[in-house]
XYZ file of C-alpha atoms in Angstrom:
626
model
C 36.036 44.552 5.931
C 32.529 43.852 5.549
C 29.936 45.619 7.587
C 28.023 43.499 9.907
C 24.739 44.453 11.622
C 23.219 42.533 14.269
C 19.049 42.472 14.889
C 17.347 41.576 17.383
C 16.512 37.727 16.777
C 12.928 36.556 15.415
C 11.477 35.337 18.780
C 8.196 33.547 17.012
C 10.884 31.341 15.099
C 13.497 31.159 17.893
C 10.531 30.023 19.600
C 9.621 27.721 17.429
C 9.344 23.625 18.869
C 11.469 21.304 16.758
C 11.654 17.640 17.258
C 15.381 16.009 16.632
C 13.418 13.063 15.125
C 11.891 15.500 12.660
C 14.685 16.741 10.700
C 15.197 15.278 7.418
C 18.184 13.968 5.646
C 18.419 17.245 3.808
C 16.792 19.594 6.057
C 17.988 23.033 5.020
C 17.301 25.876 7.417
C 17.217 29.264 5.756
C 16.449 31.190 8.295
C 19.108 30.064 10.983
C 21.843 32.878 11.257
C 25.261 33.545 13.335
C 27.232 36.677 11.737
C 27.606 37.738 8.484
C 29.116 39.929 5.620
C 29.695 39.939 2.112
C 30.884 36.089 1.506
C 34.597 37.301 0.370
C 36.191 33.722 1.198
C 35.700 30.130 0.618
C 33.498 29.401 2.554
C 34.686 26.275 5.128
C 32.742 23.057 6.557
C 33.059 21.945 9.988
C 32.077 18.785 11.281
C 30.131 18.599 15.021
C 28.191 15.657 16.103
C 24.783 15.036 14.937
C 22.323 15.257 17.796
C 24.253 17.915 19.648
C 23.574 20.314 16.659
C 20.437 19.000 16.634
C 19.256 20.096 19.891
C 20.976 23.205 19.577
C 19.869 24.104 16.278
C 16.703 26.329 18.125
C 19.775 28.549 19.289
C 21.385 29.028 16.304
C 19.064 31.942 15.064
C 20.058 35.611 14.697
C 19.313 38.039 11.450
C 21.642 40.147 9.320
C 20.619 42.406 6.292
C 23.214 40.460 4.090
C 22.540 37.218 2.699
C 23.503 34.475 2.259
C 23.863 34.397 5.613
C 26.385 31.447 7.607
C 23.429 29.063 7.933
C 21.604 29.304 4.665
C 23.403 25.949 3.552
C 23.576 24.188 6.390
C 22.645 20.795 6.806
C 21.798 18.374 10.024
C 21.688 14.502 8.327
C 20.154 12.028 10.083
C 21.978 8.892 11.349
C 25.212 7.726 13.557
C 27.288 10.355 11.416
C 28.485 13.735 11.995
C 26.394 17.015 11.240
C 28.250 19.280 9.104
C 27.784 23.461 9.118
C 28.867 25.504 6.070
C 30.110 28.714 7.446
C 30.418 31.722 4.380
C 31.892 35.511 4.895
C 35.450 36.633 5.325
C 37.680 34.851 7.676
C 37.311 37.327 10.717
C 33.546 36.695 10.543
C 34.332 32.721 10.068
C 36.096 32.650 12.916
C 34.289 34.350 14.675
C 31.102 32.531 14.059
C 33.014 28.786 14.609
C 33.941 30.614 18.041
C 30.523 30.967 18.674
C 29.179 27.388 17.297
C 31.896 25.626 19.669
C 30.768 27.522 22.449
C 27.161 26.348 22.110
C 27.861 22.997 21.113
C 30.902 22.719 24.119
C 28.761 21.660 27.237
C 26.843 23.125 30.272
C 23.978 24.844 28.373
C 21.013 26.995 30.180
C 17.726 27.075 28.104
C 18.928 28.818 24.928
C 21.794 26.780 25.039
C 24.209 29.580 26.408
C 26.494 29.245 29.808
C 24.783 30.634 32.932
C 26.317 32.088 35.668
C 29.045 34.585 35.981
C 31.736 32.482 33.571
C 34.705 33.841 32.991
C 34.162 37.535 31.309
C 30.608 37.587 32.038
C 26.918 36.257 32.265
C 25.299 34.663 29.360
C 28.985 35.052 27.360
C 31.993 33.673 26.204
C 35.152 34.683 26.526
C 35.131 38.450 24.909
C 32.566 37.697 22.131
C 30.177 34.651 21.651
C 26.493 35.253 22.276
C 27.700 38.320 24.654
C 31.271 38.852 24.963
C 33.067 39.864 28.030
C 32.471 42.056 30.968
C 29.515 41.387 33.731
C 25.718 39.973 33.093
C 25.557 39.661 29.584
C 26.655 42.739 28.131
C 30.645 42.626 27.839
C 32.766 44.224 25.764
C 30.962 43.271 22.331
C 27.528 44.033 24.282
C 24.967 41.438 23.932
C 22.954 41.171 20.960
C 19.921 40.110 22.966
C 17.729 42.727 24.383
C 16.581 42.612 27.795
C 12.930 41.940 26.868
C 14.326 39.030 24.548
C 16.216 37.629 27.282
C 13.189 37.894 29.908
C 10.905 36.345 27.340
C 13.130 33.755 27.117
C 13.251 32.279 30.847
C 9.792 33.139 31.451
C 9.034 31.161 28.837
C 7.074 28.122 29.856
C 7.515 24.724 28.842
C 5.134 22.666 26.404
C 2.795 20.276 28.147
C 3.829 17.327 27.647
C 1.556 14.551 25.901
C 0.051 11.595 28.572
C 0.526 8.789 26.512
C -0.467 6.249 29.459
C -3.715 7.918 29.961
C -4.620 7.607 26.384
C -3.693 4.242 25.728
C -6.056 3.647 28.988
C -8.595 5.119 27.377
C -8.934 4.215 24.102
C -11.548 2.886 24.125
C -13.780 4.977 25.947
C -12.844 7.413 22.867
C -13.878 5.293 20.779
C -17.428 4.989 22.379
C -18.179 8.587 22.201
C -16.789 8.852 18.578
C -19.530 6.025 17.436
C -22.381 6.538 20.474
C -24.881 8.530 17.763
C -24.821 5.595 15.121
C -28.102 3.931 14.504
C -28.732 0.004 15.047
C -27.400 -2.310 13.191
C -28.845 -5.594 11.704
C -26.750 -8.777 10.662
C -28.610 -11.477 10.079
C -30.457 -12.448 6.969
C -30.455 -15.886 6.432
C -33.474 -18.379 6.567
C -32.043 -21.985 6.130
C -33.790 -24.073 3.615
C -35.162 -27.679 4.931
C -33.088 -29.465 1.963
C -29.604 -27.485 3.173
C -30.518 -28.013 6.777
C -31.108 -32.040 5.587
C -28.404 -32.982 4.862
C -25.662 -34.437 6.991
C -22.114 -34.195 7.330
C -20.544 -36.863 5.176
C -22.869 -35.403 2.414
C -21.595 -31.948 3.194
C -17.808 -33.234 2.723
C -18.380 -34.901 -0.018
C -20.379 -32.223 -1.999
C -16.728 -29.633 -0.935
C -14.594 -32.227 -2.244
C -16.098 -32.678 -5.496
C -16.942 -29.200 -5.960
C -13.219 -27.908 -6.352
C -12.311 -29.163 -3.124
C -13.491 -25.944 -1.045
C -12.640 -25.927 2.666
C -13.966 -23.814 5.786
C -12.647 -22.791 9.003
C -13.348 -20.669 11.763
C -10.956 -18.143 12.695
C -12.574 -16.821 15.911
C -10.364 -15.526 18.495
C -9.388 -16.488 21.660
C -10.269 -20.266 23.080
C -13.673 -22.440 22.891
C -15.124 -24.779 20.552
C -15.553 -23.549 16.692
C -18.595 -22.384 15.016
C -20.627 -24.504 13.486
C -20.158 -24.013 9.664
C -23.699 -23.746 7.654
C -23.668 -26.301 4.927
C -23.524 -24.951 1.365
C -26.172 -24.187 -0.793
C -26.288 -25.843 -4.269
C -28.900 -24.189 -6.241
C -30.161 -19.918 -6.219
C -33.469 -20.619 -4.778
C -31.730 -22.153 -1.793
C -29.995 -19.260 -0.899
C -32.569 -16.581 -2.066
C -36.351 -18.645 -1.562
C -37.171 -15.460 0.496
C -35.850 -12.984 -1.698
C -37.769 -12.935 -4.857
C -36.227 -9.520 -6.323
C -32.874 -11.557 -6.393
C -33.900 -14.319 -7.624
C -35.669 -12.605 -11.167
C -32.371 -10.819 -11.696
C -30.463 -14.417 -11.359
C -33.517 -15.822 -13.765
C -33.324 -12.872 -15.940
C -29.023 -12.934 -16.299
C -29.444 -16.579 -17.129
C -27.521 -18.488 -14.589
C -28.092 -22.165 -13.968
C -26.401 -23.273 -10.773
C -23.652 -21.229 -8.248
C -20.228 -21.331 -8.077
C -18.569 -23.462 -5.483
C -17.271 -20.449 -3.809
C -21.082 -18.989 -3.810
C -22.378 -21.767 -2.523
C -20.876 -21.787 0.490
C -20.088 -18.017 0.852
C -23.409 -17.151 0.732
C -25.003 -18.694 3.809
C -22.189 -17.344 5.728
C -22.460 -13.761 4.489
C -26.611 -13.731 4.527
C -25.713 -15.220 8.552
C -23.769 -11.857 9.335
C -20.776 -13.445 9.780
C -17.452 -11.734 8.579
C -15.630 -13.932 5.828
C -12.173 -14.183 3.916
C -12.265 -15.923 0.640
C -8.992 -17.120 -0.711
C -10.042 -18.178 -4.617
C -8.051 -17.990 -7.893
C -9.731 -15.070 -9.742
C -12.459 -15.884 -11.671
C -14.279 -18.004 -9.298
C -17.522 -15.715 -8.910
C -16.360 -14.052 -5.899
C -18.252 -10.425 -7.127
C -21.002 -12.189 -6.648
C -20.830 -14.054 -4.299
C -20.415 -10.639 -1.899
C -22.782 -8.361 -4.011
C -25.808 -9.931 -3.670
C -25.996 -10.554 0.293
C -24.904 -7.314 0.144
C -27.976 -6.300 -1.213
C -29.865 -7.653 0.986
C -28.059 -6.813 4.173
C -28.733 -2.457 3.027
C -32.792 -3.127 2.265
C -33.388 -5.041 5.559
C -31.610 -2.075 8.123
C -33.481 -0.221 10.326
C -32.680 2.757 8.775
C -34.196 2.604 5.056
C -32.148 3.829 2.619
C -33.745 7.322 1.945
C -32.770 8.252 5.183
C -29.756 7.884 5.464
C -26.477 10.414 5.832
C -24.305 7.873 3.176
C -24.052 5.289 1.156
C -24.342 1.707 2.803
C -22.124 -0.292 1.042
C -17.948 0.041 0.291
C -16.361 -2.191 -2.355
C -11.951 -1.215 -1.902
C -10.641 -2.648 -5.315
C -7.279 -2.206 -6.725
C -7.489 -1.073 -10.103
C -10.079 0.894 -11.969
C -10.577 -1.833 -14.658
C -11.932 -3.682 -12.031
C -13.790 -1.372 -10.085
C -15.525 -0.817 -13.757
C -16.018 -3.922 -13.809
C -18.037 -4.270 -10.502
C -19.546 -1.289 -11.161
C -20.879 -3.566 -14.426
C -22.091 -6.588 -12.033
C -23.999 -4.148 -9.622
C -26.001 -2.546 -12.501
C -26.422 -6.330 -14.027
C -28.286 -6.860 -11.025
C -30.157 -4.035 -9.610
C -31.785 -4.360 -6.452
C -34.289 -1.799 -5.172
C -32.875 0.997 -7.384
C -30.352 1.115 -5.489
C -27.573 3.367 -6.899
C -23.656 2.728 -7.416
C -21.257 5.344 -8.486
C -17.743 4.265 -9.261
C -14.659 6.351 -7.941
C -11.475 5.891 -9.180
C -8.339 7.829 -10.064
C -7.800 9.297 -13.643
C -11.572 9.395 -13.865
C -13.620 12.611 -13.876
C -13.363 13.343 -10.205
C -15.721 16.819 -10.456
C -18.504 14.238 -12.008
C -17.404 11.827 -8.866
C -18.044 14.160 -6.358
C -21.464 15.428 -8.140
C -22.740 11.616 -8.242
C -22.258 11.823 -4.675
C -23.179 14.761 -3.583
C -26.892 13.856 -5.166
C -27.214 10.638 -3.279
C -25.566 7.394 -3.441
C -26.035 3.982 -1.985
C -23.034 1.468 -2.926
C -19.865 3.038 -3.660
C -16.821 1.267 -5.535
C -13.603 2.611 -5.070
C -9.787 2.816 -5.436
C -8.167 3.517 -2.367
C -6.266 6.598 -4.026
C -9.210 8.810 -4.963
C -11.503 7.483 -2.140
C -8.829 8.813 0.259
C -8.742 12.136 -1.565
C -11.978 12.918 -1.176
C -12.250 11.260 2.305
C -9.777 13.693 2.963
C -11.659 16.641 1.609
C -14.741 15.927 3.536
C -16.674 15.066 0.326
C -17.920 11.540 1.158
C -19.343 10.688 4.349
C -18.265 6.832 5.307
C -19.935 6.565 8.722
C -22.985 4.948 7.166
C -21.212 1.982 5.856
C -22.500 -0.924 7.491
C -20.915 -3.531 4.755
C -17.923 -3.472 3.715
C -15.494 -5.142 0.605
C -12.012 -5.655 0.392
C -11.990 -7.087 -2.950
C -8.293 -8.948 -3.830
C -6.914 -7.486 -1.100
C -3.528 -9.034 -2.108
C -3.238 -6.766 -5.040
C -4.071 -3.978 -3.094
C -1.067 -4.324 -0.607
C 1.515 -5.244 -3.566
C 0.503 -1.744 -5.184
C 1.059 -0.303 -1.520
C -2.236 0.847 -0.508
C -2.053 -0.168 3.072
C -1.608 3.240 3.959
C -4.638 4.424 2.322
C -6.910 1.439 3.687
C -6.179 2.069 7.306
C -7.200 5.671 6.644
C -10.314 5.124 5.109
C -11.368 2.633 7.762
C -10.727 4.718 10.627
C -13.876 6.654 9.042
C -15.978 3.476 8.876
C -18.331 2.046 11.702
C -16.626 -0.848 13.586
C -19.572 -3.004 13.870
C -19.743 -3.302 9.986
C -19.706 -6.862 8.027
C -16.593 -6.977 6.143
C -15.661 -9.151 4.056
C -12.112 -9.903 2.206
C -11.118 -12.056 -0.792
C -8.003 -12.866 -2.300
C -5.996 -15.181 -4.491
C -3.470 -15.238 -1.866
C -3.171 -15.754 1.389
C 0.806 -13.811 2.130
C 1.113 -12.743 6.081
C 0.579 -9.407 4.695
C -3.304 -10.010 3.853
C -2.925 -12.138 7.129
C -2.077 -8.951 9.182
C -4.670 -7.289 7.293
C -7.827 -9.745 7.888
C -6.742 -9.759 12.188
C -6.944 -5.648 12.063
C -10.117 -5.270 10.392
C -12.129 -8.018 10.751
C -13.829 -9.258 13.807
C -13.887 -13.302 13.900
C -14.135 -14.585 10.890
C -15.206 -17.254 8.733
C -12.393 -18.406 6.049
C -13.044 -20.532 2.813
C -10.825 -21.036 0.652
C -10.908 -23.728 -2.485
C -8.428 -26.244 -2.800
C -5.031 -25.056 -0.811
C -3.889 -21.505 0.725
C -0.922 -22.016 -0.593
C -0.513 -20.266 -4.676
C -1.951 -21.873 -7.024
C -3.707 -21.200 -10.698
C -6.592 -21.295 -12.111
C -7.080 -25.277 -12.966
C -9.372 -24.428 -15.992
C -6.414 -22.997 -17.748
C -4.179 -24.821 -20.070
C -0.662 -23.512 -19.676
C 1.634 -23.477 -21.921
C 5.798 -22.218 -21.129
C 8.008 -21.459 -24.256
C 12.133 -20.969 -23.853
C 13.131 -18.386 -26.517
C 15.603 -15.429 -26.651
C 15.063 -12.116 -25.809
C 15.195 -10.965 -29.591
C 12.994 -14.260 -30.728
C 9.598 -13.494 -28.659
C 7.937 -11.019 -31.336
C 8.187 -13.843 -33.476
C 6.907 -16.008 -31.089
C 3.496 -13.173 -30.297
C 2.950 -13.069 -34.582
C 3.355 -16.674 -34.840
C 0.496 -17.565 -32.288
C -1.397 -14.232 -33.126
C -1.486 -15.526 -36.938
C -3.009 -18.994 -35.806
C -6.027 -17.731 -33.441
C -9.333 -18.577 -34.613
C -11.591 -15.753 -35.266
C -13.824 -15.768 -32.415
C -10.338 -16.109 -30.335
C -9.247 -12.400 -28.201
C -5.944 -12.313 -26.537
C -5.059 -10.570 -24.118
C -0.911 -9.677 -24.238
C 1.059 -8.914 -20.858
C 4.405 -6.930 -21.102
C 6.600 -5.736 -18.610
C 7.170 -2.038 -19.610
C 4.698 0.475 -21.141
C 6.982 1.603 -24.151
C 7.147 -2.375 -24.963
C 2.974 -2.034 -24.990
C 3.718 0.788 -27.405
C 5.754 -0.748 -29.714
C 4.096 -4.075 -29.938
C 0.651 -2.005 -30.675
C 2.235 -0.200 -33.475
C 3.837 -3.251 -34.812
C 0.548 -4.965 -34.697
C -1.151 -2.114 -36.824
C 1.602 -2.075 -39.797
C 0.749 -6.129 -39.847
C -3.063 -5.319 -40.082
C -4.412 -6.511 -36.716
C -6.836 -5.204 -34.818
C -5.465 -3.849 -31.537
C -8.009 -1.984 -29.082
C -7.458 -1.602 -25.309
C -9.558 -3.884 -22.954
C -11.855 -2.261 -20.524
C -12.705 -4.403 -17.032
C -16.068 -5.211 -18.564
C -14.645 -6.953 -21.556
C -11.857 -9.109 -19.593
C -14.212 -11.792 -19.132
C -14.865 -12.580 -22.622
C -11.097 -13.214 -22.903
C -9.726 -16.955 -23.929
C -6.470 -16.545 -24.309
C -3.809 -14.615 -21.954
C 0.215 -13.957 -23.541
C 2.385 -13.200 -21.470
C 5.178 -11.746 -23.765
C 7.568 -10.502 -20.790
C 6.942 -12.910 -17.170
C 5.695 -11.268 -14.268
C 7.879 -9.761 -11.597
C 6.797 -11.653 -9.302
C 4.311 -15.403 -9.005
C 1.913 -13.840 -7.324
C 1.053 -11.554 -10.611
C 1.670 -14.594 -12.827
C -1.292 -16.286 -11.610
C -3.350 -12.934 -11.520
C -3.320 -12.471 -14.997
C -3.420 -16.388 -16.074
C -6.584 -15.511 -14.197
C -8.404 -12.991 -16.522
C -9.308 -15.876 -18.851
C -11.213 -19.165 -17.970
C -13.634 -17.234 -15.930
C -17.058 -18.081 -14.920
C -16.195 -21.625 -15.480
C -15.175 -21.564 -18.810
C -12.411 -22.759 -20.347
C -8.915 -20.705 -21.705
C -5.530 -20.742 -22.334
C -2.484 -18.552 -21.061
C 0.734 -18.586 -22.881
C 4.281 -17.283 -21.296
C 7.584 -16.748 -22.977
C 10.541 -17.383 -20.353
C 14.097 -15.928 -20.990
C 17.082 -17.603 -19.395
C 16.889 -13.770 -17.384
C 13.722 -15.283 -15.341
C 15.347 -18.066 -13.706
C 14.320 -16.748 -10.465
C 11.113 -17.685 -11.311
C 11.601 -20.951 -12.378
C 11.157 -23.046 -9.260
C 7.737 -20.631 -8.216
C 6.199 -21.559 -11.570
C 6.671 -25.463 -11.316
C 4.894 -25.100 -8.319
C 1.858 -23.274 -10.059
C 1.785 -25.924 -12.656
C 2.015 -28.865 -10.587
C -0.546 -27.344 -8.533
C -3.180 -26.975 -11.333
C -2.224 -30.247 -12.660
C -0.288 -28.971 -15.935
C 2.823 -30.389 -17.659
C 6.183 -29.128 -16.558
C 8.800 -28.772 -18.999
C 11.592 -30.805 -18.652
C 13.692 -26.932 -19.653
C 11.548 -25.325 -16.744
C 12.965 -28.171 -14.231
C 16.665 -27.680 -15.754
C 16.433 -23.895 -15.759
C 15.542 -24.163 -12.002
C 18.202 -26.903 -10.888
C 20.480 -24.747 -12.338
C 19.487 -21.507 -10.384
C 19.952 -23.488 -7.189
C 23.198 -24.559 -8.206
C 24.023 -21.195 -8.878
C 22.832 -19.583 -5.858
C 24.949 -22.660 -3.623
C 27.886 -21.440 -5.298
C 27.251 -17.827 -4.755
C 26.356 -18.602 -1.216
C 29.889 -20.424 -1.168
C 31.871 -17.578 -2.299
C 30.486 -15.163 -0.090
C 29.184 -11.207 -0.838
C 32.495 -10.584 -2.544
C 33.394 -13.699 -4.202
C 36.752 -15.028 -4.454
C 38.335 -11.716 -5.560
C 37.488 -12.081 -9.333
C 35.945 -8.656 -9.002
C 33.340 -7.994 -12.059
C 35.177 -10.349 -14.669
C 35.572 -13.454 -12.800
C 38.808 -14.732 -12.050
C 38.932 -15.777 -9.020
C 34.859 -17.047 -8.775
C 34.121 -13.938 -6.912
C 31.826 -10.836 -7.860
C 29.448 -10.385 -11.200
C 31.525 -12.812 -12.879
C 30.309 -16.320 -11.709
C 26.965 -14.790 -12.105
C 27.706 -14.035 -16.121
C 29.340 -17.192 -16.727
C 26.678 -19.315 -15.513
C 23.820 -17.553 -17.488
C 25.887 -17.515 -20.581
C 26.028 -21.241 -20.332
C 22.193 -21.538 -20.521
C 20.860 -23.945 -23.311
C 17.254 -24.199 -24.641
């Protein structure tokens, strides 16, 4: 028989507050013990609801010398399902120890989860054994295995102080006052209207947005009243910059003749102090179009820049091609000397945190890294007073919600913000009404997806094993000013197609953010997972108002996609294939008949039969024709 020697239990762990919501699907406890010997037996599983074991699980904690002890592979799942306990050691010992479970687990429970009162055989016990055996206030015939200053501990215990969520919530935001009372002043408003803008009148106003990619404004102010009046758009640089002669010799200098439709008008609004969304295909100017009142908005603060704790300006970006490539526009035009570090992940993050640590004014950033070191106290974001959530869209599909809401609780809540996208999902919705206090929207043409309309696309129907073919074939007849830029699904696919590009003797060199505007020609060798991406990276060519090309090879496998990219190419006024509209006709079709047959199908199982399962799936695909 093996020996068995029982401690005195761990009070700082028995002790120990543990939330029932906090246990994890596969929460192993290692310490928890009952008895235990050598494990002789197989050991045996028994089953006991979830949340009872769950708020008993504080009780279930005694010592022995010899591991593995009868809770060292237990497990308490989460969910409407039972817990299960692993019990090891001979079968006295199991039995004894199930003995002892059932009597926890079995009903009226004191504190620790034992029976009070005299019982049967005793205080604090069971019947002869448990956590006390037999005989009169807890010591029986076993004895109990609690000492007396365990036990006393234990009911003078007192209770945790329980959190007044009411009184909180009430006030919030007097909280929030004293969190933000020590920031300086803050100053919005930069604009000086011109007397040609101011001129003109409102049917010249529409018809200047409608010819100029048919750009639209609203006011998204909360709460009721009449709607802002929307400045009228500007339609040369010294319009918007007559007072701001640094700006305008770096716009003179770059060599730019007139603004973009989206700067025209997002410029007035921004310079006002207004926040704005932008909802633009990519390549519209929308850098820009926030950089430069940006600018101006950190020269003309109270506080001059030398004095202040931070930098003054945040640009959030997605990727680190792009925040390169912002990084590129802000140096393009220098302002004041004011300086820009970019953060990003994968970069040097010691030389990060050194270019910060010396001094920094605008700061472009991932949400990743900017976290980490937000985290690590190396940044200091309560001097932001203009803020950047550059294609915001992008930055929710690659899940960085979390991250944004953490780094904002960090920034001032008077700040400017501003937000652009190429979308406008409810996702970017929910994002704009959290973080940005009544704004102004503009958005060019439609909120609803659409393409860049500069871009000639082209849609090819080929076979999985035809599309190299397909890449050499096109690759072979570019002209030799011509750069492509080639999408593909899966990273050892970017592999492979690089090496088989070298054996032919082409030049294949990865594209850095500051090189993607030069790009006229996008391939898209494997279609996006989803529309929303398609029309991202149609959008890295025919930028700045030039003119490119995308091509995309579609599979009979992306019929899902079909219907979404009519509507893109109807939208920017391309042809639609005639195989496009017959690929997606028959998708429909196929999903009405899927529909019709239910989860299961008709019984056919995988191979068909009776229309039911994978089968009507793989019989309508193989009847594809291109």
């Amino acid at each position: 028989m093996p020996s068995t020697t029982l401690l005195q239990p761990n009070l700082e762990l028995l002790n120990r507050q543990t939330d029932t919501d906090m246990l994890t699907q596969t929460d192993t406890v290692s310490h928890w013990l009952l008895l235990s010997g050598q494990p002789k037996t197989t050991p045996h599983r028994y089953s006991y609801d979830r949340k009872i074991l769950a708020s008993r699980h504080r009780q279930l904690l005694f010592l022995t010398e010899t591991p593995p002890s009868v809770f060292d592979n237990q497990q308490i799942n989460k969910g409407d399902y039972e817990g299960e306990v692993q019990i090891f050691g001979s079968s006295k010992v199991q039995q004894k120890a199930r003995e002892m479970i059932e009597e926890l687990v079995a009903g009226d429970n004191g504190p620790w989860g034992f029976r009070r009162g005299p019982g049967r055989d005793g205080g604090f016990g069971g019947r002869g054994g448990g956590f006390g055996g037999g005989g009169s206030g807890g010591g029986g015939r076993s004895g109990s295995i609690w000492s007396a200053a365990a036990l006393q501990a234990s009911v003078d215990e007192s209770p945790p102080q329980a959190i007044d969520w009411v009184s909180m919530r009430e006030n919030r935001h007097k909280y929030e006052e004293m969190k933000w009372q020590d920031l300086p002043p803050l100053k919005k408003d930069f604009y000086f209207e011109s007397e040609i803008v101011a001129s003109r009148c409102e049917e010249e106003v529409r018809a200047w947005r409608k010819a100029n990619n048919d750009i639209f404004v609203d006011d998204l102010k909360e709460g009721e009243g009449e709607k802002r009046p929307f400045p009228n758009p500007v339609a040369t640089f010294n319009e918007a910059f007559l007072h701001y002669p640094g700006i305008m010799e770096n716009i003179v200098r770059v060599g730019f003749a007139k603004p973009t439709p989206i700067q025209s008008q997002a410029w007035p609004m921004l310079l006002k102090g207004d926040d704005l969304i932008a909802i633009a295909q990519t390549g519209t100017g929308k850098t820009l179009a926030y950089l430069l009142p940006g600018f101006i908005h950190m020269d003309g603060q109270p506080v001059k820049v030398g004095k202040r704790d931070g930098p003054g300006m945040l640009v959030l970006t997605p990727t680190r091609e792009l925040a390169l490539q912002i990084e590129s526009e802000c140096n393009k035009y220098s302002y004041k000397g004011f300086k820009c570090v970019c953060v990003y992940g994968g970069g040097d993050r010691r030389a990060q945190i050194k270019a910060i640590s010396v001094g920094v004014d605008i700061v472009i950033a991932t949400p990743g890294r900017l976290n980490d070191l937000q985290k690590n106290e190396l940044i200091n974001l309560r001097s932001i007073t203009y803020l950047v959530l550059d294609e915001a869209d992008r930055m929710l599909d690659m899940g960085f919600e979390p991250q944004i809401m953490k780094i904002l609780l960090d920034v001032r809540p008077d700040r400017q913000t501003m937000m652009t996208s190429a979308t406008w999902p409810t996702g970017v919705r929910r994002l704009a009404k959290t973080y940005l206090k009544n704004p102004m929207m503009v958005y060019v043409g439609t909120l609803d997806l659409a393409a860049v309309n500069t871009v000639q696309q082209t849609v090819l129907f080929c076979q999985d094993e035809e599309k190299k073919a397909y890449l050499f074939n096109f690759v072979h007849n570019m002209e030799p000013e011509d750069k492509v830029l080639i999408f593909v699904g899966k990273k050892i696919m970017c592999d492979d197609l690089s090496s088989d590009m070298c054996l032919r003797g082409l030049a294949v060199q990865s594209l850095h953010g500051d090189r993607e505007q030069y790009i006229t020609h996008v391939f898209n060798f494997d279609f996006p997972m989803n529309i929303e991406e398609y029309v991202h990276r149609v959008g890295r060519t025919g930028r700045a108002g030039r003119s490119g090309a995308s091509i995309t090879l579609v599979t009979r496998g992306d019929w899902r996609k079909a219907a979404d990219l009519i509507h893109i190419l109807e939208r920017a006024g391309q042809e639609v294939p005639d195989e496009l509209v017959l690929m997606a006709e028959r998708y429909e079709k196929h999903k009405r008949e899927k529909e019709m047959c239910g989860p299961g199908g008709g019984g056919g199982g995988r191979g068909g039969g009776g229309g039911g399962g994978r089968g009507i799936r793989d019989r309508g695909e193989s009847n594809w024709r291109f």
